[in-house]
Amino acid sequence: MKILSQQKAPIMEALNKYKKMRVVPFDVPGHKRGRGNEELTAFLGENCMTVDVNSMKPLDNLIHPVSVIREAEDLAAEAFGAKHAFFMVNGTTSAVQAMVMTACKAGEKIIMPRNVHRSAINALILSGAVPVYVNPGVNKELGIPLGMAVADVEKAILENPDAKAILINNPTYYGICSNMQAITDLAHRHGMLVLVDEAHGTHFYFSDELPASAMSVGADMASVSMHKSGGSLTQSSLLLINNEVSEGYTRQIINLTQTTSGSYLLLSSLDISRKNLALNGQEIFRKVGQMAQYTRDEINKIGGYYAFSEELRNGDTIYDFDTTKLSVHTLEIGLAGVEVYDILRDEYDIQIEFGDIGNILAYISVGDRRLDLERLVSALAEIKRRYSQDKSGLFDHEYINPQVVYTPQKAFYALKETLPINDSAGRIASEFVMAYPPGIPILAPGERITPEILQYIQYCKDKGSFMTGTEDSKIEHINVLKEAEK
Amino acid sequence: MNFWFVENHSPNVKFSMRVIEHLYTGKSEFQKIDVLQTAEFGRVLTLDGYVMVTEKDEFIYHDMITHVPMATNPDIKKILVIGAGDGGTVRELTKYDRIEHIDMVEIDEMVVDVCKEFIPQTASKLDDPRVHLHFEDGLKFVRSHENEYDLIIVDSTDPFGPGEGLFTREFYGNCYKALKEDGILVNQHESPFYEEDALGMQRAHKRITGFFPVCKVYQVHIPTYPSGHWLFGFASKKFDPINDLNADAWNQLGLQTKYYNTDIHVGSFALPNYVKEQLEDVE
């Protein structure tokens, strides 16, 4: 493979060149470099509007890249150690869906942990693939789902030798990694593809000190949220492929659902961010790791909170830990994570990534300043002083084993009826229920509703979690399969 | 030579001083530091281009941020000063023999070094044996202290830049915790006049009033600060700055001050209506 210069940013360079040509636009977009929409231009800035342009010969075309987008994708592939990298403009959600649909056709099996993001199960609704769930390990003390045990994956593989692929989170939202190398090797021995959701793992590709990335262990496909730790614009993402996965077929799958008007704001942000990561990533993530560690130590000094890290490693379900993640267990001060999340925002003007039942997650990045970290730590100290209470009565676990009755696609499109959610125990859900973030379904289509699940949903609502997934936006009713369908 | 320092006091208002000599310029980890010799105001310290201290009018600020709480509670012995790298606040405090211990927490050591070299008028007492200098973030320092101080003085820069954390609810809450049961918190409270300063002022007031039973604001006139109309906050767990003022006791100390006296102590708490309204809006 020829060594490319990571100093280059072909899409940005082509846009700069195009601007200098002062081309008269008789094409879309109709705002014509912003002149046709003064208020929007004033709000977003002229620089931004002048590069919001259409696909054209000098700027290539996302649905079939042959010049500058192709070059930028090649550079990204090199930087991430992949055979090819696709630029995605419809979020990592679309990358995850493209992975699943590339690997599995309707009726084919895919092995995955149940604590996947909703986008993975949505992919099953779209494709008709059949999930085989591996229960993730659970840390009882922290109430968080972990990675998959290698033995559990092996059992699933042996019981489902016809499965086409296995999907792995690397890492989970909380920063927990499965044994990627062992699971990848195992899957490959049984002729299965390894698909990896790396929505929270972009930085693994640019640090020697962090857990292994999907491409580095020889996985076949990975969805990488460049817009999270990679610094690109929201909604931009990468789909990486490796080994024998066909570039042409994957592109066809992507083009089933991806826009034909790919945004050059998003594309150039991927290009420029890849350049920055390739040139400065090691240094950037070393700093981020140091900031996270400093903050973790300071939070642990407060007492009561537990900012956990790699000491949790157990060689299997917590094979590795992403030390740039700042996850904090809050139940010991008598507050649910989501309560701390709300107090931080309402009282202290501090917005963190999410709070669930037992934990909060603060996202640390190269954009953080030391003084902001001090604010977070001090606010947590204050919350403990002002709000801590007896911890009895707090729910202590998060993961409920699902009873899967139908595939997500069958359940979603089946004849259904709407019931008040509290009268739905025993029935089969036709839709999702989840707290968002983190977006890991409590119930997915095709799963049996149990009293335990209803109690848990009620508890999440009471604690102020933002619930979503059902057709009824208030989550007071739920669509279930008609009895006749059972 | 026609050499003028210019500072924007609002997006549409400029304040300018004629400069005789640019004595020092440097950049610390936190900010740009400059010392100017000016024709009218003597030596001037600026941080990121904003005037912090001038030799000519610093006495107003330093008298009023220290003597008001000191005259309200004659038993103050242990003090935490946050910010105040120029040393002027500590200089005033060291006039009191009864003070036993002053912790001064300044994030930027370079500011102290520069002031010691170029502005000894304010930095002269930083070597007093009762003064203990800590070069760290004030928000971090105060987090680990509980029920310890009689008085905390927040002599900060503005609510943007390195001083941002000193205008937050978490900071004031941590100060409350670090104070004894009769503790007093005095803070640089911004200005009510120009819109941006007034917003900072209101935010600070709102965040402090959540914690302290006594929350007052008093005013001073500082020629080189935007609009010249400046405020300090007086928050306390017990003492009222007017009812508990023991004027005779303070006057018997015989301290020399250029701005402060016990009459102006009382008078400074009388506020114009527009300021009262801004404060009431957030109470």
Short mmCIF file of N, CA, C and O in Angstrom, two decimals, chain A residues 279-323:
data_model
loop_
_atom_site.label_atom_id
_atom_site.label_comp_id
_atom_site.label_asym_id
_atom_site.label_seq_id
_atom_site.Cartn_x
_atom_site.Cartn_y
_atom_site.Cartn_z
N LEU A 279 -2.07 13.28 12.92
CA LEU A 279 -0.85 14.03 13.22
C LEU A 279 -0.67 14.23 14.72
O LEU A 279 0.45 14.22 15.22
N ASN A 280 -1.77 14.46 15.44
CA ASN A 280 -1.65 14.87 16.85
C ASN A 280 -2.38 13.97 17.83
O ASN A 280 -2.45 14.28 19.02
N GLY A 281 -2.97 12.88 17.32
CA GLY A 281 -3.84 12.06 18.17
C GLY A 281 -3.17 11.54 19.43
O GLY A 281 -3.74 11.58 20.51
N GLN A 282 -1.94 11.04 19.30
CA GLN A 282 -1.27 10.47 20.48
C GLN A 282 -1.20 11.50 21.60
O GLN A 282 -1.52 11.22 22.75
N GLU A 283 -0.78 12.70 21.22
CA GLU A 283 -0.62 13.77 22.21
C GLU A 283 -1.98 14.19 22.80
O GLU A 283 -2.15 14.38 24.00
N ILE A 284 -2.97 14.31 21.90
CA ILE A 284 -4.30 14.73 22.33
C ILE A 284 -4.87 13.75 23.37
O ILE A 284 -5.33 14.15 24.44
N PHE A 285 -4.81 12.46 23.06
CA PHE A 285 -5.47 11.51 23.96
C PHE A 285 -4.65 11.22 25.21
O PHE A 285 -5.19 10.79 26.22
N ARG A 286 -3.34 11.49 25.14
CA ARG A 286 -2.56 11.42 26.37
C ARG A 286 -3.04 12.50 27.34
O ARG A 286 -3.26 12.27 28.51
N LYS A 287 -3.27 13.71 26.78
CA LYS A 287 -3.78 14.81 27.61
C LYS A 287 -5.17 14.51 28.15
O LYS A 287 -5.47 14.77 29.32
N VAL A 288 -6.03 13.98 27.28
CA VAL A 288 -7.40 13.68 27.72
C VAL A 288 -7.35 12.64 28.84
O VAL A 288 -8.04 12.76 29.85
N GLY A 289 -6.49 11.64 28.66
CA GLY A 289 -6.35 10.61 29.70
C GLY A 289 -5.88 11.21 31.01
O GLY A 289 -6.39 10.85 32.08
N GLN A 290 -4.95 12.13 30.94
CA GLN A 290 -4.45 12.77 32.17
C GLN A 290 -5.56 13.58 32.83
O GLN A 290 -5.71 13.56 34.05
N MET A 291 -6.32 14.33 32.02
CA MET A 291 -7.41 15.14 32.60
C MET A 291 -8.44 14.24 33.26
O MET A 291 -8.93 14.53 34.35
N ALA A 292 -8.78 13.14 32.59
CA ALA A 292 -9.77 12.23 33.16
C ALA A 292 -9.26 11.63 34.46
O ALA A 292 -9.99 11.54 35.45
N GLN A 293 -7.98 11.26 34.47
CA GLN A 293 -7.42 10.66 35.68
C GLN A 293 -7.38 11.66 36.82
O GLN A 293 -7.72 11.33 37.96
N TYR A 294 -6.97 12.89 36.52
CA TYR A 294 -6.95 13.92 37.56
C TYR A 294 -8.34 14.09 38.16
O TYR A 294 -8.53 14.13 39.38
N THR A 295 -9.33 14.21 37.27
CA THR A 295 -10.70 14.45 37.75
C THR A 295 -11.21 13.26 38.54
O THR A 295 -11.86 13.42 39.58
N ARG A 296 -10.88 12.06 38.06
CA ARG A 296 -11.29 10.85 38.78
C ARG A 296 -10.71 10.84 40.20
O ARG A 296 -11.41 10.59 41.17
N ASP A 297 -9.41 11.15 40.30
CA ASP A 297 -8.77 11.17 41.62
C ASP A 297 -9.43 12.20 42.53
O ASP A 297 -9.67 11.94 43.71
N GLU A 298 -9.70 13.38 41.98
CA GLU A 298 -10.31 14.44 42.81
C GLU A 298 -11.72 14.04 43.25
O GLU A 298 -12.13 14.32 44.37
N ILE A 299 -12.48 13.42 42.36
CA ILE A 299 -13.84 12.99 42.71
C ILE A 299 -13.78 11.90 43.78
O ILE A 299 -14.56 11.92 44.74
N ASN A 300 -12.84 10.99 43.66
CA ASN A 300 -12.73 9.93 44.66
C ASN A 300 -12.30 10.47 46.01
O ASN A 300 -12.62 9.88 47.04
N LYS A 301 -11.59 11.60 46.02
CA LYS A 301 -11.21 12.23 47.29
C LYS A 301 -12.41 12.78 48.05
O LYS A 301 -12.37 12.93 49.27
N ILE A 302 -13.47 13.14 47.32
CA ILE A 302 -14.64 13.72 47.97
C ILE A 302 -15.25 12.70 48.93
O ILE A 302 -15.73 13.03 49.99
N GLY A 303 -15.19 11.44 48.54
CA GLY A 303 -15.82 10.39 49.34
C GLY A 303 -17.27 10.22 48.91
O GLY A 303 -17.94 11.17 48.52
N GLY A 304 -17.75 8.96 49.00
CA GLY A 304 -19.13 8.71 48.59
C GLY A 304 -19.25 8.36 47.13
O GLY A 304 -19.77 7.31 46.77
N TYR A 305 -18.72 9.21 46.27
CA TYR A 305 -18.73 8.90 44.85
C TYR A 305 -17.65 7.85 44.56
O TYR A 305 -16.62 7.81 45.21
N TYR A 306 -17.90 7.07 43.51
CA TYR A 306 -16.86 6.16 43.04
C TYR A 306 -16.65 6.38 41.54
O TYR A 306 -17.47 5.98 40.73
N ALA A 307 -15.56 7.06 41.22
CA ALA A 307 -15.18 7.24 39.82
C ALA A 307 -14.32 6.05 39.46
O ALA A 307 -13.17 5.96 39.87
N PHE A 308 -14.90 5.11 38.72
CA PHE A 308 -14.21 3.85 38.52
C PHE A 308 -13.34 3.87 37.27
O PHE A 308 -13.50 4.72 36.39
N SER A 309 -12.42 2.92 37.23
CA SER A 309 -11.45 2.89 36.13
C SER A 309 -10.93 1.47 35.95
O SER A 309 -11.62 0.51 36.26
N GLU A 310 -9.70 1.37 35.50
CA GLU A 310 -9.19 0.08 35.07
C GLU A 310 -8.99 -0.92 36.21
O GLU A 310 -8.75 -2.11 35.94
N GLU A 311 -9.13 -0.47 37.46
CA GLU A 311 -9.03 -1.45 38.55
C GLU A 311 -10.15 -2.48 38.48
O GLU A 311 -10.09 -3.53 39.11
N LEU A 312 -11.20 -2.18 37.70
CA LEU A 312 -12.30 -3.12 37.55
C LEU A 312 -11.94 -4.32 36.67
O LEU A 312 -12.68 -5.30 36.63
N ARG A 313 -10.86 -4.23 35.95
CA ARG A 313 -10.54 -5.29 34.97
C ARG A 313 -10.54 -6.67 35.60
O ARG A 313 -9.98 -6.87 36.68
N ASN A 314 -11.20 -7.62 34.91
CA ASN A 314 -11.30 -8.97 35.46
C ASN A 314 -10.86 -10.03 34.45
O ASN A 314 -11.12 -11.21 34.62
N GLY A 315 -10.25 -9.60 33.37
CA GLY A 315 -9.74 -10.57 32.42
C GLY A 315 -10.78 -11.12 31.46
O GLY A 315 -10.46 -11.89 30.57
N ASP A 316 -12.05 -10.73 31.63
CA ASP A 316 -13.08 -11.31 30.76
C ASP A 316 -14.18 -10.29 30.42
O ASP A 316 -14.08 -9.59 29.41
N THR A 317 -15.20 -10.18 31.28
CA THR A 317 -16.30 -9.26 30.96
C THR A 317 -15.89 -7.80 31.08
O THR A 317 -16.55 -6.90 30.56
N ILE A 318 -14.81 -7.56 31.83
CA ILE A 318 -14.18 -6.22 31.81
C ILE A 318 -12.73 -6.48 31.43
O ILE A 318 -11.82 -6.42 32.25
N TYR A 319 -12.55 -6.81 30.16
CA TYR A 319 -11.21 -7.18 29.72
C TYR A 319 -10.30 -5.95 29.73
O TYR A 319 -9.14 -6.02 30.08
N ASP A 320 -10.90 -4.82 29.37
CA ASP A 320 -10.12 -3.60 29.37
C ASP A 320 -11.05 -2.43 29.67
O ASP A 320 -12.28 -2.57 29.61
N PHE A 321 -10.47 -1.29 30.01
CA PHE A 321 -11.26 -0.12 30.37
C PHE A 321 -10.70 1.11 29.68
O PHE A 321 -9.48 1.29 29.63
N ASP A 322 -11.59 1.93 29.15
CA ASP A 322 -11.19 3.16 28.47
C ASP A 322 -11.00 4.26 29.51
O ASP A 322 -11.98 4.82 30.02
N THR A 323 -9.74 4.55 29.82
CA THR A 323 -9.47 5.47 30.93
C THR A 323 -9.77 6.94 30.59
O THR A 323 -9.67 7.80 31.45
#
